[in-house]
Amino acid sequence: MSPAADLPQRALVGNIKNPPCTLCRKRKVRCDGLSPCTRCLRAKTPVICTFIAEPVNDRRPQLPKGAACLPCRKRKRRCDGNVPCQGCKSSRLEDCRYQYDFWTEELSTKPIWRVEKETCVANASPQRQDLDRNSDTSDDISTVLDFRLQCRRNSGPVEPTPGTLYFVFNSTPMYGTPSARVSPLCLTNELYSLRNTFLAHCWQYGLNVTLEKREALSRGETLGIIHPALVNICQLVGYFLAMPGTWIAKWGLTEGEATEARAVSRVLDSPGSSVVHLDATTSMQLHTLFNMYYAIKGDDTRRVTLAHRMQAVYLESPPDIYPDESTSEVFGLPSLAACCPHTPAGEARAAFSRMMTLEIVGMLLFREEPMFDSSLRDTFRLLMVTNATDTEMNFLHAKSALLLLDSRSLVEEWDSAYTLESTTWHKRYELLIEDLTSHLSVAKTPLLELSFIHPAQILTLKTCILMTLAALANLHSLFAPLQPSSRAQHAETIDEMALISSSFVAEDYRYFEATISLAWAVAVRSVSTGTFLPLEEVNEIDAEFDVDGLPGPSQRSLDIIRGCNATFSRWFPFVKEA
């Protein structure tokens, strides 16, 4: 049969407004809108696409009407919002990024949990199958969780994993990693891509968990060693990270974000009613990520409310944030640099450090009053002394931000130094210089000792180093016009900051925190004013320390920092001044 004879049997997918297929678009010819079109049929081009998303009725709930799926957004093409969309169906096989051998209409009309349930039944024992045929299953979430629990018990013994274990249904322990028979739908839907988009940058947003929990979050496991709300919060942050454009917060709240935000809010509003027990460490992780999300969205009311609830959660049931007695830190032995926690105490310490970072960032950027009780800051300062060599990401970030805040307070006191005891101020000045120097060497340790570091961890370490160098430059600038040694140290610090900043590429600015703009602004501050400059004035500063024939910061270093500030302002526009 000729290709023309097959034309009446093909379905018309739309009118002239439908986008052309991939082949016609590449050849820049007119497409008739059929599936497959006439030109593709004559060219014998395969038009099979095996894209599988999470199906709910006929449309995906993750995106509002008119929005596009991830493949269409990356290809910059129109998407109809169906599952799968017509653009994925009409793509050639070599253009489709989801190349699997399974796709049936039967799967496309079933909820994802029901497909997983039928897969577990097929792999279960015959006695279990007879029992399930006679039982009346319900769509209630408790029934689904109960069935998945029983299916996993029938899959064989699983070795227990150390750490926090969650209990479901009469305190039954759930151990370890999921079964090896994972439904392919869990690995190909859009939520899987969103979770891993966030997990690729989770250290920059303050979520630092053990390797076992990161793998479970990547798979989207809702039973085991992680709380289901952590999966929701990862998908929530992944939604606005996947949005196109330069400013990630300029888009409104999509339907998918609203769904995930409601799921997390239900757990935080009534933790006792949750099916899975919510411990203090997980609650702090959820509160910090939720606080960061609303801070980026510009919702200050919810951000402050979550901060007060964070403090209440910590004071009500404080987790063990101190290292175990078996660790080498207690005995004074040198420990290997590690960017991620390995124990429950290390994970709790990472969550507590992130909580302190949010308060310090608000005090640095917006000059807000402290949101937490002073006892929490005293506890963190004690950790800075007892865990001086800790290289965990959140701890380094919080310590760098606190030292930058201390340097700003000390410089502001210099204006009224005539009414203070000069010896007291100078002692604090010298001690802070020593603390910053030792912390700078600790922050550089992972870059020197570890054989492999994730690229997102490298960016977080560079941010910590830049904040520490900015604090040093801020202190050295006080005596730079008078002392040659201070002027030389200030120039070296600025040049080192410019060297680190020049290694950033355009995509890195998308995931930076606003404190890095403050570090750049402090680096080129004016000595005579004694206060931080807004970002607009940073681009107007020249090498004004080059007086009396003594070397100052190079003009090239200042140009690099000015360029970094200008680039970051396009990605983070609402931070206008420090």
XYZ file of C-alpha atoms in Angstrom:
578
model
C 0.000 0.000 0.000
C 1.308 3.430 -0.900
C 1.770 6.132 1.745
C -0.975 8.218 0.202
C -3.492 5.400 0.668
C -2.836 5.401 4.374
C -3.787 9.066 4.800
C -7.514 8.563 5.661
C -6.656 6.168 8.495
C -4.393 8.682 10.255
C -5.838 10.919 12.949
C -5.766 14.654 12.580
C -4.084 15.910 15.742
C -5.015 19.560 15.405
C -5.456 22.558 13.181
C -2.933 24.852 11.510
C -1.929 26.266 14.918
C -0.261 22.977 15.899
C 3.542 23.122 15.806
C 5.300 21.263 12.994
C 7.028 17.957 13.619
C 10.765 17.729 14.183
C 11.633 16.723 10.638
C 9.568 19.483 8.998
C 10.883 22.076 11.398
C 14.484 21.140 10.636
C 13.823 21.227 6.881
C 11.838 24.475 7.259
C 8.920 23.139 5.239
C 5.189 23.223 5.849
C 3.707 20.437 7.980
C 0.097 19.245 7.568
C -0.337 18.542 11.306
C -1.074 14.834 10.946
C 0.476 12.157 13.142
C 2.667 11.183 11.421
C 2.697 13.919 8.807
C 2.812 13.135 5.096
C 6.475 14.050 4.670
C 7.540 11.872 7.601
C 5.449 8.987 6.278
C 7.039 9.230 2.858
C 10.492 9.429 4.415
C 9.700 6.333 6.530
C 10.771 8.153 9.667
C 9.855 6.377 12.922
C 7.607 8.469 15.119
C 7.630 6.338 18.268
C 8.226 8.080 21.581
C 8.222 6.136 24.841
C 7.924 9.106 27.182
C 6.068 8.115 30.363
C 4.976 10.675 32.931
C 2.909 10.383 36.073
C -0.628 10.086 34.693
C -3.580 11.518 36.574
C -6.736 11.524 34.407
C -5.934 13.233 31.119
C -3.662 16.078 32.199
C -0.648 16.455 34.435
C -1.354 18.248 37.726
C 2.200 19.510 38.050
C 1.841 22.344 35.556
C -0.977 24.825 34.956
C -2.900 25.033 31.741
C -0.711 26.265 28.916
C 2.599 25.298 30.559
C 5.092 22.960 28.931
C 6.751 19.753 30.081
C 10.504 19.611 30.647
C 11.429 18.188 27.195
C 9.355 20.839 25.422
C 10.798 23.630 27.564
C 14.323 22.503 26.810
C 13.518 22.295 23.085
C 11.658 25.647 23.250
C 8.580 24.240 21.549
C 4.849 24.368 22.211
C 3.346 21.769 24.566
C -0.333 20.822 24.881
C 0.014 19.605 28.485
C -1.215 16.058 27.873
C 0.483 12.849 29.034
C 2.473 12.385 26.888
C 2.257 15.630 24.948
C 1.826 15.650 21.193
C 5.312 17.069 20.726
C 6.840 14.018 22.399
C 4.628 11.668 20.369
C 5.561 13.226 17.032
C 9.298 13.330 17.740
C 11.639 11.008 15.968
C 13.067 8.115 17.947
C 16.581 9.529 17.974
C 15.230 12.879 19.269
C 13.367 11.311 22.187
C 15.318 11.312 25.442
C 13.048 8.714 27.100
C 13.883 5.561 25.115
C 12.277 2.616 26.890
C 10.573 -0.466 25.468
C 7.354 -0.221 27.433
C 4.393 1.976 26.678
C 0.779 0.844 26.674
C -2.512 2.628 26.918
C -3.270 0.468 29.955
C -0.432 2.048 31.920
C -1.331 5.544 30.799
C -4.730 5.377 32.482
C -3.639 4.004 35.890
C -2.355 5.940 38.874
C 1.304 5.333 39.564
C 0.662 3.701 42.934
C -1.781 1.204 41.366
C 0.804 0.134 38.769
C 3.348 -0.391 41.534
C 0.750 -2.362 43.499
C 0.032 -4.709 40.587
C 3.766 -5.198 40.033
C 4.201 -6.194 43.681
C 1.234 -8.607 43.448
C 2.719 -10.273 40.371
C 5.990 -10.850 42.202
C 4.377 -12.009 45.464
C 3.613 -15.556 46.520
C 0.425 -17.360 45.281
C -1.029 -17.301 48.798
C -0.552 -13.551 48.920
C -2.255 -13.126 45.520
C -5.312 -15.099 46.689
C -5.528 -12.982 49.808
C -5.390 -9.764 47.799
C -8.107 -10.920 45.394
C -10.510 -11.448 48.277
C -9.638 -8.186 50.041
C -11.417 -4.924 49.370
C -8.699 -2.407 48.509
C -9.319 1.291 48.896
C -7.697 4.342 47.370
C -7.060 5.766 50.798
C -3.422 6.609 51.438
C -3.257 4.394 54.520
C -4.373 1.388 52.465
C -1.776 2.141 49.815
C 1.027 2.481 52.357
C -0.089 -0.684 54.151
C -0.071 -2.672 50.911
C 3.365 -1.391 49.891
C 4.649 -2.274 53.342
C 3.396 -5.871 53.009
C 4.759 -6.210 49.478
C 8.205 -5.166 50.592
C 8.127 -7.645 53.430
C 7.478 -10.409 50.880
C 10.444 -9.330 48.744
C 12.960 -10.898 51.161
C 15.047 -9.814 54.114
C 16.666 -6.399 53.963
C 19.685 -5.438 55.994
C 19.026 -2.613 58.467
C 20.575 0.772 57.781
C 21.998 2.813 60.679
C 20.371 6.128 61.401
C 16.866 7.325 62.084
C 14.182 4.698 61.397
C 10.595 5.732 60.786
C 7.669 3.748 62.155
C 4.376 3.147 60.393
C 1.297 1.303 61.675
C 1.759 0.198 65.293
C 5.442 1.171 65.389
C 6.551 -1.396 62.796
C 10.195 -0.611 61.865
C 10.981 0.128 58.234
C 14.535 -0.717 57.360
C 16.974 -0.022 54.625
C 16.749 0.673 50.957
C 13.801 -0.257 48.690
C 13.432 -3.458 46.758
C 15.441 -3.902 43.578
C 12.218 -4.293 41.597
C 11.446 -0.610 41.204
C 8.655 0.314 38.863
C 10.053 2.008 35.716
C 7.425 4.711 36.121
C 9.266 5.944 39.224
C 12.400 6.537 37.153
C 10.882 8.202 34.100
C 8.309 10.639 35.366
C 8.833 14.342 35.580
C 8.983 14.333 39.376
C 12.106 12.193 39.221
C 13.755 14.840 37.072
C 12.630 17.622 39.416
C 13.985 15.884 42.499
C 17.372 15.304 40.935
C 17.500 18.865 39.636
C 17.338 20.019 43.240
C 19.616 17.293 44.611
C 22.320 18.374 42.169
C 22.427 21.708 44.056
C 21.106 20.688 47.472
C 24.261 21.827 49.296
C 23.807 25.363 48.008
C 20.257 25.400 49.403
C 21.157 23.934 52.788
C 20.037 20.291 52.592
C 22.984 18.118 53.619
C 22.064 14.525 54.461
C 23.836 11.200 54.398
C 24.532 9.370 51.153
C 21.855 6.750 51.868
C 19.205 9.434 52.300
C 20.275 11.257 49.140
C 19.868 8.059 47.130
C 16.456 7.436 48.689
C 15.388 11.015 47.910
C 16.536 10.583 44.324
C 14.329 7.515 43.939
C 11.406 9.228 45.670
C 11.057 6.633 48.393
C 8.267 7.510 50.822
C 8.935 4.605 53.191
C 12.234 3.760 54.814
C 14.902 6.039 56.251
C 13.435 9.335 54.994
C 10.205 11.153 55.702
C 7.746 11.505 52.779
C 7.636 15.276 53.296
C 11.321 15.483 52.335
C 10.391 14.112 48.917
C 7.709 16.800 48.581
C 10.074 19.608 49.560
C 12.686 18.386 47.050
C 10.076 18.418 44.283
C 8.868 21.856 45.406
C 12.321 23.416 45.086
C 12.917 21.504 41.867
C 9.898 23.174 40.265
C 11.239 26.709 40.356
C 14.787 25.538 39.577
C 13.440 24.014 36.347
C 11.730 27.235 35.285
C 13.282 28.946 32.254
C 14.690 32.448 32.278
C 17.285 34.237 34.347
C 15.361 35.095 37.509
C 14.049 31.906 39.104
C 11.487 33.690 41.306
C 9.824 35.856 38.674
C 7.334 33.100 37.865
C 4.272 32.816 40.039
C 3.234 29.811 42.074
C 2.488 27.003 39.622
C -0.043 24.282 40.271
C 2.687 21.760 40.975
C 4.381 24.035 43.502
C 1.067 24.649 45.243
C 0.424 20.902 45.489
C 3.823 20.177 47.018
C 3.627 23.209 49.322
C 0.262 22.056 50.678
C 1.660 18.583 51.345
C 4.596 19.996 53.320
C 2.399 22.498 55.178
C 0.056 19.735 56.356
C 2.977 17.886 57.912
C 4.463 20.971 59.576
C 1.127 22.312 60.830
C 0.118 19.056 62.507
C 3.159 16.774 62.894
C 1.286 14.480 65.286
C -1.312 13.581 62.661
C 1.294 12.436 60.136
C 1.306 8.734 59.282
C 5.105 8.688 59.577
C 6.809 9.967 62.720
C 8.489 13.372 62.278
C 11.691 13.677 64.293
C 13.383 16.941 65.281
C 16.152 16.780 62.659
C 13.744 16.208 59.767
C 11.468 18.963 61.070
C 14.392 21.405 61.081
C 15.332 20.380 57.543
C 11.775 20.945 56.322
C 11.501 24.313 58.074
C 14.813 25.593 56.704
C 14.036 24.592 53.112
C 10.519 26.013 53.363
C 11.940 29.228 54.845
C 14.457 29.512 52.021
C 11.737 28.880 49.419
C 9.526 31.717 50.669
C 12.534 34.013 51.064
C 13.352 33.566 47.372
C 9.691 34.086 46.486
C 9.708 37.335 48.519
C 7.076 36.247 51.065
C 8.556 37.775 54.240
C 5.506 37.030 56.386
C 5.734 33.282 55.953
C 9.516 33.411 56.165
C 9.425 35.030 59.621
C 6.622 32.732 60.781
C 8.597 29.647 59.801
C 11.661 31.020 61.577
C 9.771 31.315 64.877
C 8.362 27.809 64.452
C 11.875 26.555 63.758
C 13.059 27.903 67.081
C 10.095 26.356 68.889
C 10.823 22.945 67.344
C 14.464 23.080 68.403
C 13.763 24.249 71.952
C 10.977 21.709 72.433
C 13.053 18.670 71.459
C 16.685 19.638 70.755
C 18.515 16.964 68.732
C 21.971 15.700 69.599
C 24.247 18.011 67.614
C 27.498 17.138 69.338
C 29.888 14.541 67.869
C 29.865 10.975 69.103
C 32.437 9.882 71.628
C 33.878 7.432 69.116
C 34.832 10.153 66.639
C 38.406 11.275 66.302
C 37.551 14.901 67.138
C 37.019 14.076 70.805
C 40.504 12.598 71.133
C 42.175 15.441 69.271
C 43.176 13.306 66.288
C 43.181 14.758 62.777
C 40.042 13.698 60.910
C 39.582 13.366 57.170
C 37.800 16.278 55.541
C 34.202 15.328 54.760
C 31.610 17.571 53.140
C 28.586 15.430 54.101
C 27.505 14.026 57.472
C 27.856 10.329 58.211
C 26.073 10.036 61.570
C 22.705 11.198 62.958
C 24.544 13.726 65.140
C 26.342 15.127 62.091
C 23.070 15.444 60.179
C 21.431 17.208 63.135
C 24.411 19.542 63.370
C 24.078 20.330 59.655
C 20.369 21.167 60.074
C 21.104 23.356 63.105
C 23.887 25.161 61.216
C 21.524 25.866 58.329
C 18.984 27.282 60.765
C 21.614 29.685 62.109
C 22.653 30.609 58.560
C 19.146 31.847 57.744
C 19.165 34.165 60.754
C 22.668 35.515 60.053
C 21.892 36.119 56.368
C 18.843 38.179 57.342
C 20.970 40.257 59.716
C 23.657 40.750 57.064
C 21.493 41.586 54.067
C 18.492 43.346 55.572
C 19.903 44.426 58.965
C 17.084 42.598 60.693
C 16.882 41.989 64.393
C 17.871 38.483 65.544
C 14.981 36.073 64.998
C 16.223 33.411 67.419
C 17.009 33.394 71.093
C 20.560 34.311 72.084
C 21.060 30.847 73.574
C 21.009 29.341 70.078
C 23.819 31.625 68.908
C 25.787 30.790 72.053
C 25.343 27.105 71.262
C 26.625 27.623 67.740
C 29.620 29.633 68.951
C 30.423 26.740 71.272
C 30.292 24.407 68.273
C 32.711 26.711 66.457
C 35.218 26.091 69.256
C 34.655 22.378 69.839
C 34.360 21.499 66.114
C 36.926 23.919 64.742
C 38.049 21.464 62.042
C 34.583 20.389 60.907
C 34.311 20.689 57.109
C 30.598 19.924 56.728
C 29.028 22.272 54.163
C 26.304 23.879 56.284
C 28.636 24.342 59.248
C 31.272 26.065 57.105
C 28.643 28.320 55.537
C 27.138 29.361 58.865
C 30.556 29.949 60.420
C 31.690 32.080 57.450
C 28.529 34.191 57.619
C 28.867 34.686 61.385
C 32.511 35.765 61.078
C 31.505 38.233 58.357
C 28.834 39.618 60.683
C 31.389 39.926 63.505
C 33.766 41.831 61.238
C 31.033 44.266 60.247
C 30.116 44.887 63.890
C 33.764 45.448 64.802
C 34.290 47.913 61.943
C 31.160 49.846 62.882
C 32.448 50.136 66.441
C 35.636 51.734 65.117
C 33.730 54.964 64.516
C 33.101 55.256 68.261
C 36.464 53.838 69.308
C 37.411 57.103 70.978
C 34.844 56.442 73.701
C 35.920 52.822 74.150
C 38.961 51.240 75.672
C 41.324 50.988 72.732
C 43.105 47.953 74.201
C 39.824 46.019 74.396
C 38.928 46.794 70.806
C 42.405 45.900 69.514
C 42.349 42.568 71.344
C 39.049 41.709 69.707
C 40.491 42.841 66.369
C 43.510 40.562 66.677
C 41.451 37.590 67.852
C 39.034 37.975 64.947
C 41.938 38.112 62.480
C 43.254 34.857 63.948
C 39.840 33.197 63.786
C 39.364 34.225 60.166
C 42.815 32.994 59.162
C 42.330 29.593 60.798
C 38.811 29.247 59.363
C 40.126 30.078 55.891
C 42.601 27.202 56.072
C 39.843 24.819 57.236
C 37.526 25.886 54.400
C 40.262 25.126 51.864
C 40.964 21.684 53.355
C 38.346 19.700 51.329
C 39.684 21.142 48.081
C 43.145 19.815 48.954
C 42.445 16.507 50.730
C 39.427 15.008 48.958
C 39.994 13.180 45.696
C 36.490 13.940 44.363
C 34.106 16.771 45.218
C 30.735 17.409 43.620
C 30.717 20.614 41.508
C 27.944 22.078 43.682
C 30.070 21.437 46.767
C 32.958 23.294 45.149
C 30.722 26.326 44.562
C 29.570 26.227 48.194
C 33.166 26.050 49.428
C 34.142 28.969 47.201
C 31.240 30.982 48.611
C 32.477 30.301 52.156
C 36.025 31.261 51.177
C 34.829 34.493 49.557
C 32.870 35.505 52.669
C 35.911 34.809 54.853
C 38.201 36.792 52.557
C 35.682 39.648 52.514
C 35.741 39.767 56.315
C 39.552 39.878 56.256
C 39.545 42.623 53.618
C 37.057 44.580 55.700
C 39.351 44.480 58.739
C 42.571 45.191 56.823
C 41.003 48.206 55.112
C 40.740 50.073 58.424
C 44.499 50.600 58.636
C 45.330 50.309 54.929
C 45.771 54.090 54.407
C 48.274 54.267 57.289
C 50.117 50.956 57.560
C 51.995 49.419 54.618
C 51.528 45.887 55.987
C 47.747 46.264 56.237
C 47.663 47.756 52.749
C 49.621 44.846 51.303
C 47.438 42.282 53.071
C 44.315 44.057 51.850
C 45.603 44.015 48.272
C 46.464 40.303 48.467
C 43.015 39.509 49.831
C 41.265 41.422 47.043
C 43.410 39.740 44.386
C 42.612 36.298 45.809
C 38.890 37.080 45.777
C 39.139 38.176 42.152
C 41.001 34.982 41.265
C 38.256 32.822 42.773
C 35.452 34.912 41.272
C 36.948 34.688 37.785
C 36.428 30.907 37.810
C 32.622 31.212 37.858
C 30.628 30.636 34.686
C 27.282 32.196 33.792
C 25.222 29.195 34.949
C 26.787 29.288 38.438
C 25.120 32.609 39.292
C 21.697 30.981 39.072
C 22.296 28.991 42.263
C 24.287 31.473 44.353
C 23.029 32.873 47.635
C 22.683 36.606 48.211
C 25.542 36.635 50.740
C 28.060 36.351 47.933
C 26.969 39.753 46.612
C 27.606 41.173 50.069
C 31.095 39.648 50.053
C 31.865 41.330 46.736
C 30.480 44.643 47.968
C 32.581 44.481 51.134
C 35.677 43.691 49.076
C 35.569 47.032 47.273
C 34.141 49.181 50.040
C 35.403 52.684 50.607
C 37.799 53.102 53.516
C 36.647 56.615 54.307
C 32.926 55.823 54.680
C 33.302 52.869 57.028
C 29.950 51.393 55.929
C 28.911 48.894 53.302
C 28.198 50.183 49.847
C 25.121 49.336 47.796
C 25.617 47.250 44.706
C 25.091 50.243 42.431
C 28.113 52.020 43.947
C 30.369 48.988 43.605
C 30.693 49.564 39.877
C 31.949 53.122 40.487
C 34.832 52.319 42.870
C 38.399 52.601 41.635
C 41.682 51.512 43.189
C 41.664 54.302 45.765
C 44.147 52.637 48.116
C 47.069 53.235 45.784
C 48.423 56.301 47.604
C 51.861 57.354 48.785
C 53.484 55.069 46.241
C 52.416 51.880 48.064
C 50.727 49.095 46.086
C 46.990 48.598 46.426
C 44.454 46.262 44.820
C 45.023 45.890 41.100
C 42.569 47.491 38.737
C 42.041 44.158 37.025
C 40.898 42.564 40.295
C 38.406 45.336 40.906
C 37.094 45.014 37.350
C 36.550 41.276 37.839
C 34.617 41.832 41.073
C 32.559 44.611 39.489
C 31.690 42.310 36.602
C 30.648 39.524 38.984
C 28.393 41.941 40.870
C 26.797 43.154 37.659
C 26.176 39.590 36.466
C 24.730 38.482 39.784
C 22.385 41.492 39.875
C 20.700 40.199 36.725
C 20.100 36.814 38.347
C 19.177 38.122 41.790
C 17.636 41.564 41.186
C 15.807 42.205 44.462
C 19.054 42.415 46.486
C 19.975 46.034 45.756
C 22.166 47.007 48.654
C 24.001 45.474 51.561
